[in-house]
Short mmCIF file of C-alpha atoms in Angstrom, two decimals:
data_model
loop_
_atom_site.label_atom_id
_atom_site.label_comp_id
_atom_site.label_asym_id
_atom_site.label_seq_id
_atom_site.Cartn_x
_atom_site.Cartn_y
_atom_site.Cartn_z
CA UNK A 1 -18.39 -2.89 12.95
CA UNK A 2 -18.99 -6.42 13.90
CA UNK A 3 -16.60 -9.26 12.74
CA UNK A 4 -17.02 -10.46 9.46
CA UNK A 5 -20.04 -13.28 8.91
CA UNK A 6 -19.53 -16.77 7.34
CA UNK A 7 -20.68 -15.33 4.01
CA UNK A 8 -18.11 -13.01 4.22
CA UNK A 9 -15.37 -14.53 5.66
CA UNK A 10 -16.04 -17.15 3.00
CA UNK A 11 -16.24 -14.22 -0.08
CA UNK A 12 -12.77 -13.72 1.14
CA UNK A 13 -11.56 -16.79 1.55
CA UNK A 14 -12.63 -17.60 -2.06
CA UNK A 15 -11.51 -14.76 -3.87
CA UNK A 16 -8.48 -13.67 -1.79
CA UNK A 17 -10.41 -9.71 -1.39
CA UNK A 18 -13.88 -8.54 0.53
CA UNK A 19 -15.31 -5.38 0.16
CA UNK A 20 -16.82 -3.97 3.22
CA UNK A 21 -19.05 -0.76 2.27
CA UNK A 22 -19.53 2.10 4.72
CA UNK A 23 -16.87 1.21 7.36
CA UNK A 24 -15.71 4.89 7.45
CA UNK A 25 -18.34 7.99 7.67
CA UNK A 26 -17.89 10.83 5.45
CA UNK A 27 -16.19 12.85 7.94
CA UNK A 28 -13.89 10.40 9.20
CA UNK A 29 -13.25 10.42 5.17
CA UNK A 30 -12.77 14.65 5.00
CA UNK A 31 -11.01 14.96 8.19
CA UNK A 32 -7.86 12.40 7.00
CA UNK A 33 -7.96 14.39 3.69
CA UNK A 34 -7.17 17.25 5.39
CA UNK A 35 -4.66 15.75 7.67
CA UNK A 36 -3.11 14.55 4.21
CA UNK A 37 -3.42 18.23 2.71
CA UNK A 38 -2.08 19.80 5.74
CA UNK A 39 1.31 17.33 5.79
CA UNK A 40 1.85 17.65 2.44
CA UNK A 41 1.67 21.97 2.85
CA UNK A 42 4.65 21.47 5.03
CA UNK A 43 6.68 18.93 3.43
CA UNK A 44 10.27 19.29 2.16
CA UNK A 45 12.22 16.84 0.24
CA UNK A 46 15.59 17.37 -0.49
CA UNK A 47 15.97 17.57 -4.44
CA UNK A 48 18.28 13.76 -4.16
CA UNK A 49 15.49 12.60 -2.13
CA UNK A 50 12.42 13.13 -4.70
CA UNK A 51 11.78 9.06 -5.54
CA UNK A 52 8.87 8.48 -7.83
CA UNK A 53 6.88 5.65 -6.83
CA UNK A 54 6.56 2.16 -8.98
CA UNK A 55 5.80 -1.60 -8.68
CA UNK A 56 7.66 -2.53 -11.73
CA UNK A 57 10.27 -4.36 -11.36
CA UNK A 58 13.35 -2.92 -13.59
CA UNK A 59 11.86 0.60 -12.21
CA UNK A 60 11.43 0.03 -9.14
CA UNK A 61 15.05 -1.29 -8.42
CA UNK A 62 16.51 2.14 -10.01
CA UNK A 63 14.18 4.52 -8.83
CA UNK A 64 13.82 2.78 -5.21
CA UNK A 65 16.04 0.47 -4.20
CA UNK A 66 19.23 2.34 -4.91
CA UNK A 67 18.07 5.38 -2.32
CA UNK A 68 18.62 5.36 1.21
CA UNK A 69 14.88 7.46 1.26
CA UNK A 70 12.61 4.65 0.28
CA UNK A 71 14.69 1.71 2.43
CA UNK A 72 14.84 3.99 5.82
CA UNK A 73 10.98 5.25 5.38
CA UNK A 74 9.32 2.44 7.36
CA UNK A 75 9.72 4.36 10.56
CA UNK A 76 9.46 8.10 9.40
CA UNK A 77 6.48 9.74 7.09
CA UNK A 78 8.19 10.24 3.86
CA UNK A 79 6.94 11.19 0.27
CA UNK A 80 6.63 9.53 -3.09
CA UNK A 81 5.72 11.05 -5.95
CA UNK A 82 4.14 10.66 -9.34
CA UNK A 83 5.98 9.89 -13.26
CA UNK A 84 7.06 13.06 -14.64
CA UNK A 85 6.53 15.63 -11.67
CA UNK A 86 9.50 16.94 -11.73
CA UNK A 87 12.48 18.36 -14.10
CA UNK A 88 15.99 16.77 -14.72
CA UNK A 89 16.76 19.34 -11.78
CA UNK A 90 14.24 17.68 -9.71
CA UNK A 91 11.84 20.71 -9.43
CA UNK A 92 8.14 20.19 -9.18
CA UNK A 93 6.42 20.82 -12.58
CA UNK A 94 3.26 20.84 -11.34
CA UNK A 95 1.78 21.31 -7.74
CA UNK A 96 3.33 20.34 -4.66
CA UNK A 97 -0.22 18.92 -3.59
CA UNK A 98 -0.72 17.11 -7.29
CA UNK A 99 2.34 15.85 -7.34
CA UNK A 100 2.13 12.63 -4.41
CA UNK A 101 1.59 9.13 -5.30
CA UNK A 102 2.14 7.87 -2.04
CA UNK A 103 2.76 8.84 1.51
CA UNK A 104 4.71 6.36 3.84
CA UNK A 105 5.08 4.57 5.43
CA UNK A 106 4.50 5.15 9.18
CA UNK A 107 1.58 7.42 9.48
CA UNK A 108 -0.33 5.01 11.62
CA UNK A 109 2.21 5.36 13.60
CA UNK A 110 3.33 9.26 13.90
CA UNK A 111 0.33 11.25 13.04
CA UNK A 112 -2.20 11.50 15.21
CA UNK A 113 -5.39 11.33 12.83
CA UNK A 114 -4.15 8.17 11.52
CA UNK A 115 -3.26 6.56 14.15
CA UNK A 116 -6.60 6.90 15.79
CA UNK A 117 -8.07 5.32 12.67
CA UNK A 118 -5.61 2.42 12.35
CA UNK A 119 -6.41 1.26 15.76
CA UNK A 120 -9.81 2.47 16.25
CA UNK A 121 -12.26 -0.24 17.99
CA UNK A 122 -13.71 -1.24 14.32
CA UNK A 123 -10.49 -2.12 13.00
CA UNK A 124 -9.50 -4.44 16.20
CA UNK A 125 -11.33 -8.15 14.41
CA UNK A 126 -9.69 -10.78 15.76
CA UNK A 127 -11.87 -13.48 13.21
CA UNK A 128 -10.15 -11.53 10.17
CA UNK A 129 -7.02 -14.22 9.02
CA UNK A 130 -1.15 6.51 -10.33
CA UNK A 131 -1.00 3.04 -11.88
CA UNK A 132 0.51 -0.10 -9.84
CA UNK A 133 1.46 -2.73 -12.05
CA UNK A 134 -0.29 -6.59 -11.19
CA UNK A 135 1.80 -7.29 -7.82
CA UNK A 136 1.42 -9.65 -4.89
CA UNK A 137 1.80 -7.61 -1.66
CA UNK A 138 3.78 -10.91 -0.07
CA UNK A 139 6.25 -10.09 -2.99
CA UNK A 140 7.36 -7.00 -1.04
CA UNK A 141 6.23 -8.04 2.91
CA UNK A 142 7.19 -11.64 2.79
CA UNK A 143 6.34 -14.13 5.48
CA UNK A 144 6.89 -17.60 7.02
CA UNK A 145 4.68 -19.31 6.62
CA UNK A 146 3.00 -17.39 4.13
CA UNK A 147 -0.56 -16.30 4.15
CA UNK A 148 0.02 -13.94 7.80
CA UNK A 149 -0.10 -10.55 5.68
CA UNK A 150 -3.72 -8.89 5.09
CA UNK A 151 -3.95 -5.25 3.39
CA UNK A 152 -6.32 -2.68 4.37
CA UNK A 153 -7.13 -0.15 1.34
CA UNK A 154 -9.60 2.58 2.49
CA UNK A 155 -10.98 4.66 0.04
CA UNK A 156 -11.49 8.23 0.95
CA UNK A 157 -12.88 9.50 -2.13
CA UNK A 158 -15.51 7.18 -4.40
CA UNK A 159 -13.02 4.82 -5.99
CA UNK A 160 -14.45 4.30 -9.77
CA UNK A 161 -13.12 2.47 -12.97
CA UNK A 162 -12.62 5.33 -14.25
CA UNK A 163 -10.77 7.23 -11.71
CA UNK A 164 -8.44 4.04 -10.58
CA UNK A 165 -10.17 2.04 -8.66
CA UNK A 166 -8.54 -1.63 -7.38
CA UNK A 167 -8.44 -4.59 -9.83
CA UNK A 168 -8.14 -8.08 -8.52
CA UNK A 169 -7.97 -11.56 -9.89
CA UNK A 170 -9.93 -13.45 -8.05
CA UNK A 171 -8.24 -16.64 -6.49
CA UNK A 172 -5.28 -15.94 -7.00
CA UNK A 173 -4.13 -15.57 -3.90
CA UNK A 174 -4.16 -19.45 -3.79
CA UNK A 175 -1.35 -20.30 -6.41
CA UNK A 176 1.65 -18.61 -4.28
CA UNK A 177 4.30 -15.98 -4.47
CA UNK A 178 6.40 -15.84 -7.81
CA UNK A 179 8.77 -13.03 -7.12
CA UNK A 180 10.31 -11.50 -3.86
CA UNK A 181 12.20 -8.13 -3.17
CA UNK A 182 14.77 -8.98 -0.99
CA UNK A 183 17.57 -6.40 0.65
CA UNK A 184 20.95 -6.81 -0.78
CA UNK A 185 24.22 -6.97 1.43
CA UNK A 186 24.98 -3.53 2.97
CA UNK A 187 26.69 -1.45 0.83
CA UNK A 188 25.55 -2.73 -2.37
CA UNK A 189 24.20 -1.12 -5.60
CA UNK A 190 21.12 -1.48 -5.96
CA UNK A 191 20.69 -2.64 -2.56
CA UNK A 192 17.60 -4.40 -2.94
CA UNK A 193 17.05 -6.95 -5.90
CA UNK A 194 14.19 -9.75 -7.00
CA UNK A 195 14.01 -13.45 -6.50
CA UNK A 196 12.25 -15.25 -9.35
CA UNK A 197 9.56 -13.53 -11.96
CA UNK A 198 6.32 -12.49 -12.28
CA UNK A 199 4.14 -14.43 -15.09
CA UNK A 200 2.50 -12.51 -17.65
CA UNK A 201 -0.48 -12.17 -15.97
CA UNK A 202 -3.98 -12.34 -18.76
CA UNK A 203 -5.55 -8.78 -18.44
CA UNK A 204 -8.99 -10.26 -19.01
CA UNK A 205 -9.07 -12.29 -15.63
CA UNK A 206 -9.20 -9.30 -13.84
CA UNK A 207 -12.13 -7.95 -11.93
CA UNK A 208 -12.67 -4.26 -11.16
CA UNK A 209 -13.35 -3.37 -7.37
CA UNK A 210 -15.32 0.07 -7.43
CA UNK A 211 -15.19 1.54 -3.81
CA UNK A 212 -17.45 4.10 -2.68
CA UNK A 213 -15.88 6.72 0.14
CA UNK A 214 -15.49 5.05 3.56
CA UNK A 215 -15.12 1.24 1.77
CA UNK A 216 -12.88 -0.84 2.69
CA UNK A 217 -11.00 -3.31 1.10
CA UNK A 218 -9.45 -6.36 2.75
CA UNK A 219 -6.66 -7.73 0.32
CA UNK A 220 -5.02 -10.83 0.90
CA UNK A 221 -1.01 -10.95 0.70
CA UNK A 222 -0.92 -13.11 -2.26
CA UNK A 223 -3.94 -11.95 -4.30
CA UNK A 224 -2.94 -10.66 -7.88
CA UNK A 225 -4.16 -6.71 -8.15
CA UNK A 226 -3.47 -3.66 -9.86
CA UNK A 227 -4.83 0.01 -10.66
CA UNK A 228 -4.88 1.62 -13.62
CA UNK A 229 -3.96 5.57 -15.07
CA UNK A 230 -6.24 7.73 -13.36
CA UNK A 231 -7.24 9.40 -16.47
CA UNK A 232 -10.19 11.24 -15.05
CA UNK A 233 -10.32 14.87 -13.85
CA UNK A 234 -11.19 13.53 -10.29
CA UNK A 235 -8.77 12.01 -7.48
CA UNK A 236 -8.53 9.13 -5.81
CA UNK A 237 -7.26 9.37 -2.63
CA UNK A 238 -7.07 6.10 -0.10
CA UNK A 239 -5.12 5.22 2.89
CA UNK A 240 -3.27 1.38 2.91
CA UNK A 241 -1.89 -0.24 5.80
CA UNK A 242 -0.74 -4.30 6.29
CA UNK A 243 -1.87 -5.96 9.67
CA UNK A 244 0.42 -9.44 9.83
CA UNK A 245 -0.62 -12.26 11.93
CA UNK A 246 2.41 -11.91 14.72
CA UNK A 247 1.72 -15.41 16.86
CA UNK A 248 3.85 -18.21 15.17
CA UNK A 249 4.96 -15.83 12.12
CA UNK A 250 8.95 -15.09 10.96
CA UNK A 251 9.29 -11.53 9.32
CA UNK A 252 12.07 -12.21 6.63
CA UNK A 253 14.81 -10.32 7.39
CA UNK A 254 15.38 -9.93 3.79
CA UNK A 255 12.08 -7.43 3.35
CA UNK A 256 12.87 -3.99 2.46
CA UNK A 257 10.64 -3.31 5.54
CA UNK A 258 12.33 -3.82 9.06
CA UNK A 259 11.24 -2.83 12.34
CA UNK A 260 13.62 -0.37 14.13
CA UNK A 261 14.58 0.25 17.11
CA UNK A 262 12.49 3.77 17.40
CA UNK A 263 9.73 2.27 15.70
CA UNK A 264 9.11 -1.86 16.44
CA UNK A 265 5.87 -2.92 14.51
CA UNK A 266 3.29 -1.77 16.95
CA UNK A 267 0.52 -4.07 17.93
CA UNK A 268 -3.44 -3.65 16.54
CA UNK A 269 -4.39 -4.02 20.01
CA UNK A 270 -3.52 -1.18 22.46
#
């Protein structure tokens, strides 16, 4: 895929997201599908270690940023699940399979299939700068200066309204970052915590972002998005990495994400 073209780069620029139709086939799509099925057949989570996923901010402190699991998973290929999975004894109540919200958060890194995608030819551009709550990604992956951090959501199944497909508010990426998840001090409970608030963002300003399978989205670190309750009888899987700008850019040390020692932040280019 070539890099983007003024119109495009200028979509994004304006709105602070670009969709880019057909940048995976439909067997790229099926064969990381599988991957996903086959990794999730062999999981096992220890029952302390069985974190449901959120963006909210009360919730997400609790159910996150008191466990070692979530803070330690940037180098290792961990699992997240879904509200109300499991019992108060932390056995699955439904399927092992329908039971993942997310997947992370270093399988571009350790598994083969999606590493080959992350740093496949077409992803190398050097001209490109269950329901998640509104968010900012740079709330979470926070940089100086600000603007270095661009999301890539790939949808490998049709992404529709009605099956959760991506909501954005256009622009918004412009008006900077209201709240930041920061690490606490070793040691401390909850050890991560949030700088400053989220506004009550209007409902109506957002824009749904259908996504047929192989889109891609390209979300800027500041743009306002959500998803909504899959309510439909159909999945939505995607895959979501963050490509950061590394030439004249400071990683905050307070992220929840830190490079390690095993696993530094590998370079797009290989």
């Amino acid at each position: 895929m070539a890099c983007l073209n003024p119109t495009q780069l200028q979509k994004f620029q304006q709105d602070g997201f670009l969709v880019l139709e057909g940048f995976l086939s439909a067997d790229e799509c099926v064969a990381m599908q599988q991957r996903i099925g086959d990794i999730v057949a062999q999981m096992d989570v220890p029952l302390h270690c069985r974190t449901e996923f959120s963006t909210q901010g009360e919730e997400q402190l609790r159910a996150q940023g008191s466990t070692d699991y979530f803070l330690s998973s940037g180098d290792k290929i961990r699992f997240f699940f879904e509200k109300g999975v499991f019992d108060k004894k932390g056995n699955f109540l439904v399927p092992p399979e329908k039971s993942i919200n997310k997947i992370g958060h270093a399988l571009h890194a350790h598994d083969p299939v999606f590493k080959c995608v992350t740093h496949s030819p077409k992803m190398q551009q050097p001209h490109l700068g269950g329901e998640v709550s509104p968010h900012q990604d740079a709330s979470f992956l926070h940089t100086e200066p600000l603007g270095r951090v661009l999301g890539v959501w790939i949808a490998l199944e049709d992404a529709t309204v009605e099956n959760s497909c991506l909501w954005f508010i256009p622009g918004s990426h412009t008006r900077g970052v209201s709240r930041r998840m920061v690490r606490a001090p070793a040691g401390s409970v909850p050890a991560t915590s949030f700088l400053g608030s989220d506004p009550t963002w209007d409902n109506s300003l957002f824009v749904p972002t259908p996504v047929q399978q192989g889109g891609l989205v390209l979300i800027h670190g500041e743009v306002v998005h959500k998803s909504e309750q899959n309510l439909s009888g159909r999945s939505r899987q995607a895959y979501a990495f963050h490509l950061m700008e590394a030439s004249g850019t400071v990683w905050s040390p307070e992220n929840w994400l830190q490079p390690t020692a095993e696993l530094p932040f590998p370079p797009l280019y290989t």
